[in-house]
């Protein structure tokens, strides 16, 4: 978005329903995973919590891949378009996950009782979903600018032109 230009915000009901429906697929899986972890990795020792966090992070990889792919397919994209979108969006999502979820899960496994784990995770997930929604739906020029800021050297090598507002000039 150009500096000084305001866009009118409008609630996209279809987008909200698509995102919400994805969690009907993932919530039972997550609940089962927490029950299994509490059964097979009991306790709140550093080792137990570390093992649970590693398992949770390993579990996140296929969830994010399927999340972005299925969401893209539900938006009417082809399989090829959906897989391309997944390839470009997976690392930004997962790298942010690695900054947020290990700390959130450490609190979860250390202080939250088993009966309230899913509730706690759902509260954190509410905020996380805002990030996911933004990441999955942001405009291409914003994504290009953010990638340029993250890795300016590779953009200079590719000679990607940018305008005076530091936005990628697309096609």
PDB file of C-alpha atoms in Angstrom:
ATOM      1  CA  UNK A   1       0.000   0.000   0.000  1.00  0.00           C
ATOM      2  CA  UNK A   2       1.399   3.387  -0.920  1.00  0.00           C
ATOM      3  CA  UNK A   3       2.155   5.869   1.802  1.00  0.00           C
ATOM      4  CA  UNK A   4      -0.746   8.229   2.368  1.00  0.00           C
ATOM      5  CA  UNK A   5      -3.276   6.010   0.562  1.00  0.00           C
ATOM      6  CA  UNK A   6      -5.973   4.562   2.819  1.00  0.00           C
ATOM      7  CA  UNK A   7      -7.998   1.564   1.900  1.00  0.00           C
ATOM      8  CA  UNK A   8     -11.498   1.020   3.132  1.00  0.00           C
ATOM      9  CA  UNK A   9     -11.675  -2.119   5.243  1.00  0.00           C
ATOM     10  CA  UNK A  10     -14.468  -4.541   4.596  1.00  0.00           C
ATOM     11  CA  UNK A  11     -15.041  -7.847   6.355  1.00  0.00           C
ATOM     12  CA  UNK A  12     -14.554 -10.777   3.990  1.00  0.00           C
ATOM     13  CA  UNK A  13     -17.012 -13.337   5.322  1.00  0.00           C
ATOM     14  CA  UNK A  14     -15.912 -16.055   2.886  1.00  0.00           C
ATOM     15  CA  UNK A  15     -12.270 -15.657   3.923  1.00  0.00           C
ATOM     16  CA  UNK A  16     -13.245 -15.861   7.599  1.00  0.00           C
ATOM     17  CA  UNK A  17     -15.281 -19.009   6.990  1.00  0.00           C
ATOM     18  CA  UNK A  18     -12.460 -20.645   5.006  1.00  0.00           C
ATOM     19  CA  UNK A  19      -9.922 -19.908   7.732  1.00  0.00           C
ATOM     20  CA  UNK A  20     -12.265 -20.979  10.533  1.00  0.00           C
ATOM     21  CA  UNK A  21     -13.190 -24.217   8.837  1.00  0.00           C
ATOM     22  CA  UNK A  22      -9.521 -25.201   8.618  1.00  0.00           C
ATOM     23  CA  UNK A  23      -9.404 -25.470  12.389  1.00  0.00           C
ATOM     24  CA  UNK A  24     -12.184 -28.035  12.428  1.00  0.00           C
ATOM     25  CA  UNK A  25      -9.671 -30.236  10.602  1.00  0.00           C
ATOM     26  CA  UNK A  26      -6.726 -29.477  12.887  1.00  0.00           C
ATOM     27  CA  UNK A  27      -8.239 -29.170  16.386  1.00  0.00           C
ATOM     28  CA  UNK A  28      -8.941 -32.903  16.889  1.00  0.00           C
ATOM     29  CA  UNK A  29      -5.416 -33.719  15.693  1.00  0.00           C
ATOM     30  CA  UNK A  30      -3.868 -31.213  18.107  1.00  0.00           C
ATOM     31  CA  UNK A  31      -6.005 -32.432  21.009  1.00  0.00           C
ATOM     32  CA  UNK A  32      -4.931 -36.013  20.342  1.00  0.00           C
ATOM     33  CA  UNK A  33      -1.283 -34.971  20.080  1.00  0.00           C
ATOM     34  CA  UNK A  34      -1.373 -33.242  23.490  1.00  0.00           C
ATOM     35  CA  UNK A  35      -3.025 -36.279  25.078  1.00  0.00           C
ATOM     36  CA  UNK A  36      -0.355 -38.559  23.605  1.00  0.00           C
ATOM     37  CA  UNK A  37       2.457 -36.277  24.722  1.00  0.00           C
ATOM     38  CA  UNK A  38       1.088 -36.115  28.273  1.00  0.00           C
ATOM     39  CA  UNK A  39       0.753 -39.916  28.321  1.00  0.00           C
ATOM     40  CA  UNK A  40       4.156 -40.827  26.894  1.00  0.00           C
ATOM     41  CA  UNK A  41       6.195 -37.811  28.073  1.00  0.00           C
ATOM     42  CA  UNK A  42       4.871 -37.062  31.570  1.00  0.00           C
ATOM     43  CA  UNK A  43       6.208 -34.392  33.851  1.00  0.00           C
ATOM     44  CA  UNK A  44       7.553 -30.872  33.670  1.00  0.00           C
ATOM     45  CA  UNK A  45      11.279 -31.491  33.628  1.00  0.00           C
ATOM     46  CA  UNK A  46      13.373 -29.537  31.152  1.00  0.00           C
ATOM     47  CA  UNK A  47      13.875 -32.722  29.153  1.00  0.00           C
ATOM     48  CA  UNK A  48      10.141 -33.540  29.047  1.00  0.00           C
ATOM     49  CA  UNK A  49       9.175 -29.994  28.064  1.00  0.00           C
ATOM     50  CA  UNK A  50      11.950 -29.896  25.448  1.00  0.00           C
ATOM     51  CA  UNK A  51      10.751 -33.179  23.920  1.00  0.00           C
ATOM     52  CA  UNK A  52       7.155 -31.921  23.806  1.00  0.00           C
ATOM     53  CA  UNK A  53       8.195 -28.657  22.157  1.00  0.00           C
ATOM     54  CA  UNK A  54      10.275 -30.509  19.547  1.00  0.00           C
ATOM     55  CA  UNK A  55       7.363 -32.853  18.794  1.00  0.00           C
ATOM     56  CA  UNK A  56       4.988 -29.901  18.550  1.00  0.00           C
ATOM     57  CA  UNK A  57       7.337 -28.088  16.133  1.00  0.00           C
ATOM     58  CA  UNK A  58       7.798 -31.211  13.996  1.00  0.00           C
ATOM     59  CA  UNK A  59       4.016 -31.550  13.948  1.00  0.00           C
ATOM     60  CA  UNK A  60       3.709 -27.951  12.717  1.00  0.00           C
ATOM     61  CA  UNK A  61       5.574 -28.580   9.450  1.00  0.00           C
ATOM     62  CA  UNK A  62       2.955 -30.801   7.753  1.00  0.00           C
ATOM     63  CA  UNK A  63       0.143 -28.759   9.293  1.00  0.00           C
ATOM     64  CA  UNK A  64       1.391 -25.499   7.750  1.00  0.00           C
ATOM     65  CA  UNK A  65       2.084 -27.122   4.388  1.00  0.00           C
ATOM     66  CA  UNK A  66      -1.401 -28.636   4.263  1.00  0.00           C
ATOM     67  CA  UNK A  67      -2.979 -25.461   5.689  1.00  0.00           C
ATOM     68  CA  UNK A  68      -1.660 -23.149   2.974  1.00  0.00           C
ATOM     69  CA  UNK A  69      -2.225 -25.696   0.188  1.00  0.00           C
ATOM     70  CA  UNK A  70      -5.789 -26.601   1.171  1.00  0.00           C
ATOM     71  CA  UNK A  71      -6.721 -22.976   1.826  1.00  0.00           C
ATOM     72  CA  UNK A  72      -5.391 -21.975  -1.585  1.00  0.00           C
ATOM     73  CA  UNK A  73      -7.319 -24.801  -3.277  1.00  0.00           C
ATOM     74  CA  UNK A  74     -10.492 -23.731  -1.449  1.00  0.00           C
ATOM     75  CA  UNK A  75      -9.978 -20.219  -2.809  1.00  0.00           C
ATOM     76  CA  UNK A  76     -10.226 -21.631  -6.341  1.00  0.00           C
ATOM     77  CA  UNK A  77      -6.542 -21.877  -7.245  1.00  0.00           C
ATOM     78  CA  UNK A  78      -5.187 -24.802  -9.229  1.00  0.00           C
ATOM     79  CA  UNK A  79      -3.018 -27.434  -7.555  1.00  0.00           C
ATOM     80  CA  UNK A  80       0.085 -25.983  -9.218  1.00  0.00           C
ATOM     81  CA  UNK A  81      -0.781 -22.445  -8.059  1.00  0.00           C
ATOM     82  CA  UNK A  82      -1.523 -23.741  -4.571  1.00  0.00           C
ATOM     83  CA  UNK A  83       1.777 -25.605  -4.320  1.00  0.00           C
ATOM     84  CA  UNK A  84       3.675 -22.535  -5.566  1.00  0.00           C
ATOM     85  CA  UNK A  85       1.924 -20.430  -2.952  1.00  0.00           C
ATOM     86  CA  UNK A  86       2.811 -22.982  -0.293  1.00  0.00           C
ATOM     87  CA  UNK A  87       6.463 -22.938  -1.331  1.00  0.00           C
ATOM     88  CA  UNK A  88       6.661 -19.135  -1.077  1.00  0.00           C
ATOM     89  CA  UNK A  89       4.692 -18.815   2.161  1.00  0.00           C
ATOM     90  CA  UNK A  90       5.902 -21.799   4.183  1.00  0.00           C
ATOM     91  CA  UNK A  91       9.231 -20.390   5.368  1.00  0.00           C
ATOM     92  CA  UNK A  92       7.888 -16.969   6.508  1.00  0.00           C
ATOM     93  CA  UNK A  93       5.145 -18.764   8.448  1.00  0.00           C
ATOM     94  CA  UNK A  94       7.408 -21.420   9.951  1.00  0.00           C
ATOM     95  CA  UNK A  95      10.203 -18.996  10.834  1.00  0.00           C
ATOM     96  CA  UNK A  96       7.696 -16.862  12.753  1.00  0.00           C
ATOM     97  CA  UNK A  97       6.321 -20.040  14.341  1.00  0.00           C
ATOM     98  CA  UNK A  98       9.803 -20.785  15.674  1.00  0.00           C
ATOM     99  CA  UNK A  99       9.843 -17.351  17.320  1.00  0.00           C
ATOM    100  CA  UNK A 100       6.397 -17.611  18.926  1.00  0.00           C
ATOM    101  CA  UNK A 101       5.360 -21.170  19.639  1.00  0.00           C
ATOM    102  CA  UNK A 102       8.322 -22.647  21.562  1.00  0.00           C
ATOM    103  CA  UNK A 103       7.920 -19.937  24.237  1.00  0.00           C
ATOM    104  CA  UNK A 104       4.128 -20.303  24.245  1.00  0.00           C
ATOM    105  CA  UNK A 105       4.432 -24.081  24.531  1.00  0.00           C
ATOM    106  CA  UNK A 106       7.033 -23.818  27.289  1.00  0.00           C
ATOM    107  CA  UNK A 107       4.474 -21.847  29.319  1.00  0.00           C
ATOM    108  CA  UNK A 108       1.803 -24.344  28.298  1.00  0.00           C
ATOM    109  CA  UNK A 109       3.706 -27.469  29.327  1.00  0.00           C
ATOM    110  CA  UNK A 110       5.190 -25.924  32.467  1.00  0.00           C
ATOM    111  CA  UNK A 111       2.236 -24.065  33.989  1.00  0.00           C
ATOM    112  CA  UNK A 112      -1.022 -25.138  32.301  1.00  0.00           C
ATOM    113  CA  UNK A 113      -2.733 -28.310  33.428  1.00  0.00           C
ATOM    114  CA  UNK A 114      -3.623 -31.025  30.911  1.00  0.00           C
ATOM    115  CA  UNK A 115      -7.320 -30.217  31.105  1.00  0.00           C
ATOM    116  CA  UNK A 116      -6.688 -26.611  29.992  1.00  0.00           C
ATOM    117  CA  UNK A 117      -3.935 -27.110  27.398  1.00  0.00           C
ATOM    118  CA  UNK A 118      -6.183 -26.916  24.363  1.00  0.00           C
ATOM    119  CA  UNK A 119      -7.947 -23.826  25.769  1.00  0.00           C
ATOM    120  CA  UNK A 120      -4.615 -22.083  26.338  1.00  0.00           C
ATOM    121  CA  UNK A 121      -3.388 -23.024  22.870  1.00  0.00           C
ATOM    122  CA  UNK A 122      -6.644 -21.759  21.357  1.00  0.00           C
ATOM    123  CA  UNK A 123      -6.123 -18.385  23.034  1.00  0.00           C
ATOM    124  CA  UNK A 124      -2.597 -18.111  21.622  1.00  0.00           C
ATOM    125  CA  UNK A 125      -3.880 -19.429  18.298  1.00  0.00           C
ATOM    126  CA  UNK A 126      -6.413 -16.613  18.085  1.00  0.00           C
ATOM    127  CA  UNK A 127      -3.555 -14.115  17.880  1.00  0.00           C
ATOM    128  CA  UNK A 128      -1.502 -16.458  15.697  1.00  0.00           C
ATOM    129  CA  UNK A 129      -4.405 -16.713  13.234  1.00  0.00           C
ATOM    130  CA  UNK A 130      -4.273 -12.972  12.628  1.00  0.00           C
ATOM    131  CA  UNK A 131      -0.653 -13.379  11.536  1.00  0.00           C
ATOM    132  CA  UNK A 132      -1.512 -16.419   9.368  1.00  0.00           C
ATOM    133  CA  UNK A 133      -4.398 -14.631   7.712  1.00  0.00           C
ATOM    134  CA  UNK A 134      -2.201 -11.625   6.961  1.00  0.00           C
ATOM    135  CA  UNK A 135       0.655 -13.749   5.630  1.00  0.00           C
ATOM    136  CA  UNK A 136      -1.496 -15.976   3.444  1.00  0.00           C
ATOM    137  CA  UNK A 137      -3.475 -13.068   1.972  1.00  0.00           C
ATOM    138  CA  UNK A 138      -1.036 -10.167   1.741  1.00  0.00           C
ATOM    139  CA  UNK A 139      -0.612  -8.417  -1.552  1.00  0.00           C
ATOM    140  CA  UNK A 140       2.265  -9.483  -3.845  1.00  0.00           C
ATOM    141  CA  UNK A 141       4.031  -6.102  -3.717  1.00  0.00           C
ATOM    142  CA  UNK A 142       4.032  -6.145   0.097  1.00  0.00           C
ATOM    143  CA  UNK A 143       5.460  -9.667   0.058  1.00  0.00           C
ATOM    144  CA  UNK A 144       8.158  -8.637  -2.424  1.00  0.00           C
ATOM    145  CA  UNK A 145       9.117  -5.638  -0.300  1.00  0.00           C
ATOM    146  CA  UNK A 146       9.324  -7.762   2.853  1.00  0.00           C
ATOM    147  CA  UNK A 147      11.483 -10.371   1.080  1.00  0.00           C
ATOM    148  CA  UNK A 148      13.706  -7.552  -0.174  1.00  0.00           C
ATOM    149  CA  UNK A 149      14.110  -6.216   3.364  1.00  0.00           C
ATOM    150  CA  UNK A 150      14.917  -9.720   4.661  1.00  0.00           C
ATOM    151  CA  UNK A 151      17.458 -10.462   1.925  1.00  0.00           C
ATOM    152  CA  UNK A 152      18.434  -7.291   0.007  1.00  0.00           C
ATOM    153  CA  UNK A 153      21.525  -8.864  -1.579  1.00  0.00           C
ATOM    154  CA  UNK A 154      19.649 -11.528  -3.547  1.00  0.00           C
ATOM    155  CA  UNK A 155      17.211  -8.886  -4.836  1.00  0.00           C
ATOM    156  CA  UNK A 156      20.072  -6.711  -6.061  1.00  0.00           C
ATOM    157  CA  UNK A 157      21.582  -9.702  -7.875  1.00  0.00           C
ATOM    158  CA  UNK A 158      18.255 -10.354  -9.618  1.00  0.00           C
ATOM    159  CA  UNK A 159      17.896  -6.653 -10.560  1.00  0.00           C
ATOM    160  CA  UNK A 160      14.308  -6.454  -9.348  1.00  0.00           C
ATOM    161  CA  UNK A 161      13.207  -2.835  -9.891  1.00  0.00           C
ATOM    162  CA  UNK A 162      11.621  -0.847  -7.068  1.00  0.00           C
ATOM    163  CA  UNK A 163       9.814   2.486  -7.248  1.00  0.00           C
ATOM    164  CA  UNK A 164      10.402   5.559  -5.078  1.00  0.00           C
ATOM    165  CA  UNK A 165       8.146   4.086  -2.366  1.00  0.00           C
ATOM    166  CA  UNK A 166      10.372   0.978  -2.154  1.00  0.00           C
ATOM    167  CA  UNK A 167       7.748  -1.263  -3.717  1.00  0.00           C
ATOM    168  CA  UNK A 168       8.512  -3.908  -6.313  1.00  0.00           C
ATOM    169  CA  UNK A 169       7.502  -2.929  -9.817  1.00  0.00           C
ATOM    170  CA  UNK A 170       5.479  -5.899 -11.005  1.00  0.00           C
ATOM    171  CA  UNK A 171       5.196  -6.793 -14.697  1.00  0.00           C
TER     172      UNK A 171
END
